[in-house]
XYZ file of C-alpha atoms in Angstrom:
669
model
C -94.990 -50.892 -48.692
C -92.500 -53.154 -47.079
C -90.017 -52.538 -49.922
C -90.276 -48.774 -49.528
C -89.615 -48.755 -45.794
C -86.734 -51.230 -45.824
C -83.028 -50.214 -46.077
C -81.219 -50.896 -49.274
C -79.148 -54.014 -49.185
C -75.433 -53.607 -48.179
C -73.010 -54.159 -50.983
C -70.191 -56.481 -50.051
C -66.640 -55.613 -51.305
C -64.070 -58.238 -51.620
C -60.323 -57.978 -50.918
C -58.536 -56.326 -53.769
C -61.384 -54.075 -54.759
C -59.933 -51.197 -56.954
C -61.683 -48.515 -54.926
C -59.727 -49.558 -51.823
C -56.368 -49.017 -53.613
C -57.484 -45.587 -54.796
C -58.197 -44.508 -51.192
C -54.811 -45.743 -49.970
C -52.948 -43.961 -52.782
C -54.655 -40.717 -51.907
C -53.731 -41.132 -48.232
C -50.062 -41.872 -49.011
C -49.859 -38.958 -51.415
C -51.278 -36.627 -48.834
C -48.806 -37.784 -46.160
C -45.873 -37.547 -48.562
C -46.863 -34.018 -49.489
C -46.974 -33.002 -45.845
C -43.549 -34.571 -45.202
C -42.039 -32.901 -48.264
C -43.427 -29.520 -47.300
C -42.120 -29.978 -43.724
C -38.630 -30.841 -44.963
C -38.678 -27.908 -47.336
C -39.845 -25.541 -44.620
C -37.209 -26.876 -42.224
C -34.495 -26.458 -44.835
C -35.520 -22.911 -45.630
C -35.846 -22.022 -41.954
C -32.476 -23.599 -41.119
C -30.819 -21.779 -43.990
C -32.304 -18.520 -42.803
C -31.216 -19.105 -39.181
C -27.745 -20.234 -40.290
C -27.315 -17.096 -42.327
C -28.355 -15.037 -39.331
C -25.937 -16.912 -37.051
C -23.179 -16.500 -39.602
C -23.773 -12.777 -39.808
C -23.867 -12.567 -36.010
C -20.604 -14.507 -35.745
C -19.005 -12.223 -38.307
C -20.178 -9.216 -36.314
C -18.749 -10.667 -33.109
C -15.473 -11.433 -34.862
C -15.277 -7.904 -36.231
C -15.964 -6.533 -32.746
C -13.306 -8.791 -31.208
C -10.814 -7.727 -33.867
C -11.622 -4.106 -33.158
C -11.115 -4.663 -29.431
C -7.840 -6.470 -30.078
C -6.780 -3.667 -32.379
C -7.619 -1.179 -29.638
C -5.466 -3.182 -27.239
C -2.588 -3.268 -29.694
C -2.893 0.364 -30.706
C -3.783 1.727 -27.242
C -1.255 3.851 -25.465
C 1.654 1.722 -24.190
C 4.174 3.738 -22.159
C 7.707 2.734 -23.087
C 10.732 2.334 -20.869
C 11.923 5.728 -22.039
C 8.810 7.854 -21.571
C 7.543 6.340 -18.313
C 10.082 8.468 -16.449
C 8.646 11.621 -18.010
C 5.151 10.471 -17.071
C 6.281 9.998 -13.479
C 7.157 13.691 -13.411
C 3.395 14.280 -13.342
C 3.342 13.008 -9.759
C 2.640 16.242 -7.982
C 3.987 17.529 -4.644
C 0.954 19.816 -4.643
C -1.390 16.838 -4.765
C 0.515 15.166 -1.951
C 0.172 18.277 0.220
C -3.533 18.493 -0.624
C -4.090 14.878 0.355
C -2.203 15.346 3.623
C -4.395 18.322 4.524
C -7.622 16.569 3.573
C -6.642 13.531 5.657
C -5.936 15.712 8.691
C -9.203 17.664 8.424
C -11.672 15.004 9.542
C -14.542 17.510 10.029
C -15.777 15.572 13.033
C -15.903 12.202 11.257
C -14.247 9.123 12.779
C -10.707 9.107 11.454
C -10.828 5.624 9.936
C -14.136 6.321 8.184
C -12.931 9.725 6.955
C -9.805 8.285 5.330
C -11.753 5.428 3.735
C -14.395 7.805 2.362
C -11.738 9.991 0.713
C -10.103 6.972 -0.933
C -13.439 5.602 -2.215
C -14.275 9.009 -3.728
C -10.851 9.211 -5.380
C -11.183 5.716 -6.872
C -14.539 6.621 -8.404
C -13.306 9.990 -9.690
C -10.272 8.269 -11.235
C -12.505 5.942 -13.266
C -11.399 2.642 -11.773
C -13.245 -0.373 -13.141
C -14.147 -1.676 -9.691
C -14.542 0.088 -6.354
C -15.669 -1.592 -3.159
C -18.560 -0.145 -1.141
C -17.883 1.633 2.133
C -18.754 -1.109 4.634
C -17.472 -1.310 8.195
C -15.861 -4.302 9.911
C -15.136 -4.911 13.582
C -12.341 -6.550 15.551
C -11.724 -7.173 19.248
C -8.492 -5.708 20.620
C -6.998 -6.277 24.067
C -4.288 -4.051 25.510
C -2.714 -3.226 28.872
C -4.966 -1.167 31.105
C -3.478 2.368 31.133
C -4.950 3.024 34.591
C -3.586 -0.137 36.228
C -0.113 -1.202 35.183
C 0.812 -4.813 34.533
C 3.446 -5.950 37.004
C 5.943 -8.704 37.716
C 6.847 -8.658 41.422
C 9.651 -10.725 42.913
C 9.701 -11.162 46.681
C 12.363 -12.494 49.022
C 10.112 -13.393 51.874
C 8.201 -10.191 52.650
C 10.759 -7.969 50.931
C 10.099 -6.745 47.395
C 13.318 -7.528 45.526
C 12.287 -6.661 41.965
C 9.382 -4.858 40.326
C 8.788 -4.762 36.575
C 6.006 -2.584 35.218
C 4.447 -2.897 31.789
C 2.432 0.288 31.428
C 1.761 1.572 27.922
C -0.364 4.452 26.741
C -3.551 3.542 24.940
C -6.018 6.014 23.523
C -8.865 3.643 22.664
C -11.940 4.695 24.680
C -14.350 2.370 26.463
C -13.980 -1.379 26.597
C -14.320 -3.890 29.381
C -11.653 -4.602 31.991
C -10.232 -7.987 32.952
C -7.582 -8.852 35.504
C -5.569 -11.818 36.748
C -3.070 -12.362 39.559
C -0.921 -15.498 39.757
C 2.063 -16.546 41.845
C 4.406 -19.482 42.140
C 7.728 -20.856 40.938
C 9.394 -19.812 37.702
C 11.006 -21.858 34.918
C 12.975 -20.790 31.886
C 11.655 -22.773 28.877
C 13.896 -21.449 26.088
C 11.671 -20.932 22.991
C 8.707 -22.773 24.497
C 8.664 -25.463 21.789
C 7.579 -29.045 22.337
C 11.205 -30.189 22.279
C 12.030 -27.647 24.995
C 9.322 -29.065 27.248
C 10.533 -32.584 26.432
C 13.991 -31.538 27.602
C 12.519 -30.315 30.894
C 10.695 -33.634 31.258
C 14.001 -35.480 30.820
C 15.373 -33.437 33.737
C 12.372 -34.321 35.872
C 11.003 -30.767 35.772
C 7.334 -29.866 35.306
C 5.978 -26.357 34.725
C 2.486 -27.144 36.028
C 1.165 -24.335 38.279
C 4.310 -22.282 37.594
C 5.249 -19.155 35.679
C 7.366 -19.705 32.551
C 9.890 -17.294 31.058
C 10.427 -17.723 27.299
C 12.214 -15.918 24.522
C 10.497 -15.465 21.173
C 11.970 -16.257 17.779
C 11.513 -19.925 16.919
C 7.763 -20.250 17.443
C 5.065 -17.662 16.693
C 4.320 -15.944 20.030
C 0.645 -16.884 19.959
C 1.553 -20.565 19.576
C 4.184 -20.219 22.280
C 1.604 -18.931 24.783
C -0.965 -21.557 23.842
C 1.651 -24.294 24.209
C 2.567 -23.069 27.705
C -1.085 -23.066 28.715
C -1.437 -26.603 27.354
C 1.405 -27.597 29.698
C -0.641 -26.070 32.551
C 1.566 -23.064 33.245
C -0.308 -20.385 35.206
C 1.604 -17.428 33.777
C 3.768 -16.620 30.753
C 6.467 -13.949 30.509
C 7.846 -13.265 27.015
C 10.875 -11.266 25.974
C 12.862 -10.600 22.813
C 16.484 -11.727 23.218
C 19.150 -9.612 21.446
C 20.274 -12.815 19.725
C 17.017 -12.988 17.766
C 17.668 -10.151 15.337
C 15.137 -11.549 12.872
C 12.163 -10.972 15.197
C 10.272 -7.942 13.942
C 7.505 -5.853 15.491
C 5.653 -6.264 18.766
C 5.825 -9.613 20.525
C 2.041 -9.896 20.835
C -0.418 -7.693 19.002
C -3.625 -6.385 20.541
C -5.548 -8.842 18.369
C -3.392 -11.743 19.632
C -4.216 -10.822 23.230
C -7.911 -10.628 22.355
C -7.769 -14.117 20.819
C -6.080 -15.494 23.918
C -8.683 -13.925 26.166
C -11.521 -15.372 24.110
C -9.950 -18.844 23.973
C -8.698 -19.324 27.508
C -10.510 -17.059 29.934
C -12.692 -18.976 32.368
C -15.006 -16.041 33.026
C -15.556 -12.501 31.857
C -13.485 -11.033 34.688
C -10.331 -13.101 34.291
C -7.522 -12.206 31.887
C -4.950 -14.575 30.425
C -1.762 -14.018 32.501
C 0.653 -13.038 29.728
C 3.237 -10.260 29.955
C 5.807 -8.983 27.468
C 8.928 -7.466 29.019
C 12.182 -6.015 27.716
C 15.370 -8.055 27.506
C 16.870 -5.794 30.187
C 14.108 -6.812 32.603
C 14.501 -10.456 31.557
C 18.179 -10.235 32.507
C 17.178 -8.984 35.965
C 14.869 -11.990 36.383
C 17.618 -14.419 35.364
C 19.909 -12.980 38.036
C 17.343 -13.807 40.722
C 16.599 -17.346 39.503
C 17.955 -20.537 40.978
C 21.014 -21.966 39.250
C 20.369 -25.504 40.480
C 19.725 -26.568 36.897
C 21.958 -24.898 34.348
C 21.044 -24.601 30.692
C 23.014 -25.879 27.723
C 24.637 -23.530 25.257
C 21.752 -23.961 22.820
C 19.392 -22.435 25.399
C 21.494 -19.291 25.815
C 21.147 -16.003 24.019
C 23.159 -12.797 24.130
C 22.232 -11.548 27.598
C 24.830 -11.222 30.331
C 23.470 -14.314 32.058
C 23.987 -18.055 32.346
C 20.282 -18.546 31.509
C 19.410 -20.740 34.517
C 16.403 -23.011 34.087
C 15.254 -22.931 37.695
C 12.977 -23.914 39.275
C 12.427 -21.036 41.621
C 14.861 -18.460 42.861
C 18.249 -18.230 44.476
C 16.553 -17.107 47.679
C 14.776 -20.067 49.328
C 11.773 -17.934 50.248
C 11.550 -16.206 46.867
C 8.327 -16.097 44.903
C 6.993 -14.348 41.830
C 3.652 -12.575 41.489
C 2.157 -11.532 38.136
C -0.589 -8.938 37.966
C -2.225 -8.586 34.581
C -4.787 -5.885 33.805
C -6.226 -5.611 30.317
C -8.911 -3.662 28.522
C -10.746 -5.195 25.561
C -12.412 -2.908 23.048
C -14.297 -3.371 19.798
C -12.762 -1.307 17.016
C -14.629 -0.429 13.844
C -12.595 -0.055 10.678
C -13.087 0.273 6.917
C -11.158 -1.547 4.191
C -11.244 -0.125 0.669
C -10.476 -1.886 -2.631
C -10.249 -0.645 -6.195
C -9.054 -2.239 -9.432
C -8.100 -1.494 -13.025
C -8.772 -4.578 -15.140
C -5.905 -5.797 -17.309
C -6.241 -6.309 -21.051
C -4.191 -9.395 -21.916
C -3.740 -11.061 -18.524
C -6.660 -9.839 -16.413
C -6.386 -12.892 -14.147
C -2.893 -11.884 -12.995
C -2.829 -9.275 -10.233
C -0.362 -6.685 -9.017
C -1.607 -5.921 -5.511
C -0.774 -2.519 -4.031
C -1.402 -2.682 -0.291
C -1.351 0.098 2.290
C -2.151 0.124 5.989
C -3.540 3.495 7.031
C -1.364 4.828 9.841
C -1.450 7.930 12.062
C 1.402 9.729 10.243
C -0.722 9.692 7.017
C 2.361 10.026 4.764
C 1.921 6.584 3.239
C -1.830 7.183 2.795
C -1.128 10.408 0.879
C 1.329 8.522 -1.362
C -1.222 5.785 -1.902
C -3.837 8.341 -2.987
C -1.402 10.047 -5.359
C -0.559 6.713 -7.011
C -4.306 6.114 -7.479
C -4.674 9.549 -9.083
C -1.641 8.951 -11.332
C -2.855 5.644 -12.775
C -6.413 6.944 -13.049
C -5.157 9.904 -15.095
C -3.034 7.590 -17.248
C -6.121 5.493 -17.960
C -8.503 8.384 -18.622
C -6.297 10.860 -20.493
C -3.977 8.466 -22.346
C -6.509 5.675 -22.977
C -4.119 3.302 -21.207
C -4.855 -0.033 -19.629
C -2.305 -2.333 -18.004
C -1.471 -5.744 -19.355
C -2.256 -7.226 -15.918
C -4.884 -6.135 -13.427
C -3.870 -3.731 -10.655
C -5.630 -4.089 -7.309
C -5.370 -1.301 -4.734
C -6.090 -2.364 -1.135
C -6.262 0.163 1.695
C -6.486 -1.543 5.078
C -8.212 0.178 7.957
C -6.385 -2.051 10.448
C -2.875 -3.429 10.614
C -2.898 -6.761 8.801
C -1.283 -8.550 11.759
C -4.410 -7.800 13.799
C -6.432 -10.479 12.048
C -5.960 -13.666 10.065
C -7.030 -14.063 6.456
C -8.916 -17.142 5.350
C -7.195 -19.995 3.538
C -9.273 -19.172 0.463
C -7.854 -15.625 0.461
C -4.267 -16.893 0.430
C -5.135 -19.588 -2.108
C -6.458 -16.923 -4.488
C -3.344 -14.814 -3.971
C -1.103 -17.803 -4.655
C -2.813 -18.511 -7.975
C -3.150 -14.954 -9.272
C -0.630 -12.575 -7.653
C 2.600 -11.670 -9.426
C 3.654 -9.224 -6.686
C 2.349 -7.851 -3.393
C 3.633 -4.307 -2.832
C 3.341 -2.880 0.680
C 3.154 0.924 0.615
C 3.314 1.270 4.394
C 6.364 3.506 4.604
C 7.327 6.799 3.013
C 11.021 5.927 2.868
C 13.278 3.338 1.256
C 15.230 3.019 4.492
C 19.000 3.018 4.796
C 21.901 0.723 5.625
C 20.740 0.206 9.212
C 17.059 -0.241 8.315
C 16.995 -1.747 4.809
C 13.887 -2.456 2.833
C 12.757 -6.044 2.675
C 11.433 -8.255 -0.057
C 11.507 -11.514 -1.960
C 14.856 -11.920 -3.787
C 13.122 -12.256 -7.155
C 12.069 -8.573 -6.943
C 15.526 -7.139 -6.273
C 16.092 -6.231 -9.940
C 12.788 -4.339 -10.164
C 13.520 -2.702 -6.806
C 16.824 -1.244 -8.003
C 15.448 -0.204 -11.405
C 12.628 1.690 -9.708
C 15.045 3.413 -7.321
C 17.134 4.568 -10.287
C 14.070 5.778 -12.209
C 12.920 7.788 -9.166
C 16.400 9.338 -8.725
C 16.784 7.804 -5.290
C 20.152 6.837 -3.818
C 20.947 3.162 -4.128
C 19.047 1.542 -1.250
C 19.717 -1.774 0.428
C 17.267 -4.681 0.127
C 17.260 -7.366 2.796
C 16.303 -10.659 1.138
C 16.322 -12.674 4.356
C 12.681 -13.685 4.708
C 11.987 -12.855 8.322
C 8.620 -14.247 9.299
C 7.358 -11.316 11.306
C 4.446 -9.275 10.013
C 4.963 -10.861 6.574
C 4.696 -14.454 7.775
C 1.688 -15.269 5.571
C 3.277 -13.812 2.430
C 6.466 -15.774 3.095
C 4.715 -19.052 3.893
C 2.493 -18.830 0.804
C 5.380 -17.992 -1.535
C 3.950 -14.664 -2.724
C 6.591 -12.207 -4.031
C 6.431 -9.088 -1.870
C 8.246 -5.824 -1.332
C 8.107 -3.710 1.804
C 9.886 -0.440 2.522
C 11.249 -0.125 6.030
C 10.141 2.877 8.111
C 12.613 5.715 8.355
C 12.543 9.382 9.194
C 10.441 11.388 6.748
C 12.167 14.220 4.867
C 9.186 16.248 3.737
C 7.045 16.417 0.623
C 10.010 16.352 -1.785
C 11.056 12.933 -0.503
C 7.416 11.813 -0.568
C 7.349 12.651 -4.285
C 10.489 10.590 -4.922
C 9.165 7.563 -3.059
C 5.768 7.906 -4.785
C 7.597 7.932 -8.129
C 9.409 4.779 -7.030
C 6.086 3.040 -6.411
C 4.583 4.373 -9.630
C 7.456 2.954 -11.663
C 7.500 -0.484 -10.061
C 3.697 -0.830 -10.311
C 3.832 0.104 -13.993
C 6.729 -2.271 -14.655
C 5.058 -5.250 -12.997
C 1.653 -4.636 -14.564
C 2.783 -3.677 -18.067
C 5.872 -5.708 -19.014
C 5.248 -8.807 -21.112
C 8.337 -10.307 -19.467
C 8.042 -9.698 -15.740
C 11.006 -7.779 -14.255
C 12.159 -10.810 -12.310
C 15.714 -12.028 -11.903
C 17.224 -15.133 -10.313
C 20.757 -13.733 -10.046
C 20.309 -13.000 -6.340
C 19.402 -16.640 -5.726
C 22.535 -17.904 -7.474
C 24.792 -15.616 -5.445
C 22.968 -16.487 -2.242
C 23.114 -20.266 -2.682
C 26.766 -20.355 -3.750
C 27.870 -18.138 -0.882
C 25.780 -19.888 1.797
C 26.882 -23.395 0.801
C 30.518 -22.305 0.771
C 30.145 -20.879 4.299
C 28.567 -24.103 5.585
C 31.268 -26.258 3.957
C 34.089 -24.216 5.456
C 32.546 -23.512 8.862
C 31.205 -26.972 9.722
C 33.532 -29.359 7.915
C 35.094 -30.706 11.120
C 31.724 -31.014 12.889
C 30.118 -33.016 10.084
C 33.087 -35.398 9.942
C 33.151 -35.876 13.707
C 29.456 -36.727 13.963
C 29.216 -38.603 10.630
C 26.743 -36.103 9.231
C 26.613 -36.444 5.464
C 25.646 -33.229 3.718
C 26.407 -34.455 0.198
C 22.733 -34.781 -0.752
C 22.120 -31.212 0.413
C 25.142 -29.857 -1.485
C 24.156 -31.818 -4.601
C 20.562 -30.535 -4.482
C 21.857 -26.971 -4.192
C 24.256 -27.405 -7.117
C 21.503 -28.842 -9.307
C 19.240 -25.936 -8.426
C 21.945 -23.401 -9.302
C 22.467 -25.185 -12.643
C 18.713 -25.123 -13.319
C 18.646 -21.401 -12.518
C 21.488 -20.758 -14.969
C 19.747 -22.768 -17.703
C 16.450 -21.000 -17.128
C 18.107 -17.570 -17.143
C 19.716 -18.368 -20.504
C 16.365 -19.434 -21.916
C 14.761 -16.313 -20.457
C 17.322 -14.027 -22.119
C 16.462 -15.524 -25.540
C 12.688 -15.404 -25.118
C 10.529 -13.257 -27.398
C 8.287 -10.801 -25.468
C 5.903 -10.658 -28.428
C 4.958 -14.327 -27.906
C 2.293 -14.023 -25.242
C 1.876 -17.732 -24.490
C 5.614 -18.298 -24.123
C 5.885 -15.290 -21.812
C 2.940 -16.446 -19.728
C 4.472 -19.908 -19.250
C 7.864 -18.556 -18.198
C 6.384 -15.879 -15.929
C 4.373 -18.575 -14.177
C 7.535 -20.650 -13.775
C 9.087 -17.749 -11.875
C 6.093 -17.669 -9.539
C 6.080 -21.443 -9.001
C 9.788 -21.227 -8.191
C 9.125 -18.686 -5.429
C 6.253 -20.780 -4.070
C 8.426 -23.893 -3.993
C 11.123 -22.067 -2.028
C 8.599 -21.122 0.636
C 9.335 -24.665 1.926
C 5.902 -24.765 3.460
C 4.931 -28.064 5.058
C 1.666 -29.059 6.690
C 2.615 -29.566 10.318
C 1.121 -29.308 13.753
C 0.788 -25.690 14.869
C 3.337 -26.292 17.634
C 5.797 -28.125 15.397
C 7.088 -25.604 12.920
C 9.897 -23.116 12.891
C 9.275 -19.423 13.126
C 12.195 -18.820 10.762
C 12.523 -19.590 7.088
C 14.406 -22.813 6.358
C 16.557 -21.179 3.670
C 16.417 -17.395 3.871
C 17.395 -16.939 7.503
C 20.718 -16.270 9.137
C 22.256 -18.108 12.048
C 21.368 -16.730 15.470
C 24.985 -17.214 16.533
C 26.762 -16.194 13.383
C 27.780 -12.680 12.462
C 27.297 -13.078 8.721
C 24.034 -11.420 7.590
C 24.372 -12.700 4.005
C 24.728 -16.397 4.800
C 21.471 -18.361 4.790
C 20.255 -21.757 6.000
C 20.345 -20.351 9.528
C 18.389 -23.218 11.075
C 20.815 -25.783 9.668
C 23.801 -23.772 10.878
C 22.356 -23.513 14.392
C 21.654 -27.250 14.528
C 25.180 -28.093 13.352
C 26.684 -25.698 15.872
C 24.556 -27.197 18.637
C 26.230 -30.594 18.178
C 29.337 -29.262 19.938
C 27.571 -28.833 23.287
C 24.455 -30.986 23.225
C 23.894 -33.628 25.885
C 21.814 -35.778 23.521
C 23.821 -36.067 20.263
C 21.737 -38.947 18.899
C 18.476 -37.012 19.168
C 20.063 -33.944 17.609
C 21.614 -35.997 14.820
C 18.195 -37.364 13.886
C 16.805 -33.830 13.967
C 19.547 -32.692 11.576
C 18.860 -35.627 9.243
C 15.154 -34.771 9.158
C 15.920 -31.112 8.526
C 18.290 -31.986 5.667
C 15.594 -34.175 4.104
C 13.144 -31.260 4.223
C 15.726 -28.938 2.670
C 16.533 -31.342 -0.172
C 12.838 -31.819 -0.896
C 12.325 -28.055 -1.007
C 15.339 -27.423 -3.262
C 14.294 -30.194 -5.658
C 10.776 -28.759 -5.873
C 12.234 -25.359 -6.780
C 14.403 -26.944 -9.482
C 11.367 -28.744 -10.895
C 9.498 -25.429 -11.125
C 12.122 -24.130 -13.571
C 11.791 -27.158 -15.859
C 8.843 -28.794 -17.596
C 8.605 -31.305 -14.746
C 8.407 -34.351 -17.023
C 11.199 -36.138 -15.180
C 8.851 -36.510 -12.216
C 6.524 -38.627 -14.371
C 9.007 -40.316 -16.681
C 12.311 -40.788 -14.919
C 15.123 -40.933 -17.495
C 17.832 -43.571 -17.357
């Protein structure tokens, strides 16, 4: 009974028992089989995926080849047949656009024009069209109901009254006013060095009115500098000597900025007035001549330009009454673009400010229609992207961000300003960067226009940002319109130059104008100021040498350019970019304090006292001429030395842009 109920005895296995090896072999075999099957499955799966990827890559390659073939075989207008295509620019379309722009149907004018342009961009099949979104800007202007005044009293007798009353149609707005009185000082261009000169004479403009001419400092900076020196009023005028000052002295947006920055309360306006040079001459006649000005402080008025302080009459005083209205204006900017095929990251920007005469807006719309039709009916796309920008406000009414100008610097090959319906004439020439003169004349010939004149002196007026950022630009000067037939010719001009800049593998740039300009200007300076430089031990050899080296580099680059092969895209891209870097280098832009920079270009400006419109380096010429009458020759000599150093640096940078630049890293023996 006990044997039945008990468990069987456990068998004891010793190490090395054969059954244990059998179990291990089975386990290893099983694991090996799993590993083998996994490797096999992975191999088969990888082979299958690889084949799929290979087929997909082949498909992508075939598609890319097809796209490239489409680019190569797509319609490319030649130099010969582009003129016949330009004949499709229609006077009928121009008349239709003019009528549609005039018939606002009760819509706000700015919105109506923008809406028509947006619709046209979409109908023309542009790749990108911006939405119709409004923007706002504050504008300040003289109150049309209460004139701005400058009143000069001799005791209780009113000796002189100057009114600044301008018509303004903007409705609404809020009114501000200011009245100031006191002494008056003439501060030349209102620069820091001008105030330092007054300090050396023991004169202080605090609590006084200052009279300043514009031309060497941007007017907004000039006003802010005067306020920093605690002047209570600022009177600005444009001297006949400053022929390179373009446009209004202060825009409505500038006045709005001043009001927002410096007004102490909502009712007080910044006491700033802009007067004519005739009225400025009347003020000078009444001022005290106790402190006379040097020759460098004198312009072309019939006056000795007395500094002051005060007036010839001992009981004289000046009263300024400023009345302004500030309004908020709504406007609409419109953008459209055709993407380029081979260089889509290079832009030809076609810009137009919508103006009351509407002629330029009609031309702008016809150019949009022309390139849209070329794209849709001829299956054409440009080599480079074309960006159309229609501005609802004048561009001088607001400042662009640094990022905006940085993008334009990197990507823009040309900035074309379609703001005028005429190419101008001898008295009002068109204006542009010298590198575009060749394209300018070719386009005029293609459009059957008489040979126009292009002013290459880079006046920093409304185009100050384009000049300072080294962006090639072209602007037609306003002139009297001659009807729809002339509109067609000018529209054809723009059509040709846009096509040429966007389509040519080798950009239609030329450096010949630069060579002529540099050789002529240096020769003028050598001949005109030889005695002055010897007398004051001013050594211009480094400047002359830098100019000669730049001219030699231009000649070498032009020779290389003439032998280049337009079919080699990379070579063309490199050389085109060298052109653009050259223009940027010659902008001579330096990071300086806002009150410590010249309003004129260092190179492409003429002397304010010379009568030679084709001779550049105007700032240098004026400084050299000033040595003959200055009372502080040592200070002026140092200023000339500093200016020469800046010029040499700028010229060397331009020369480097036309070479590979290796000598800056490895200086040869």
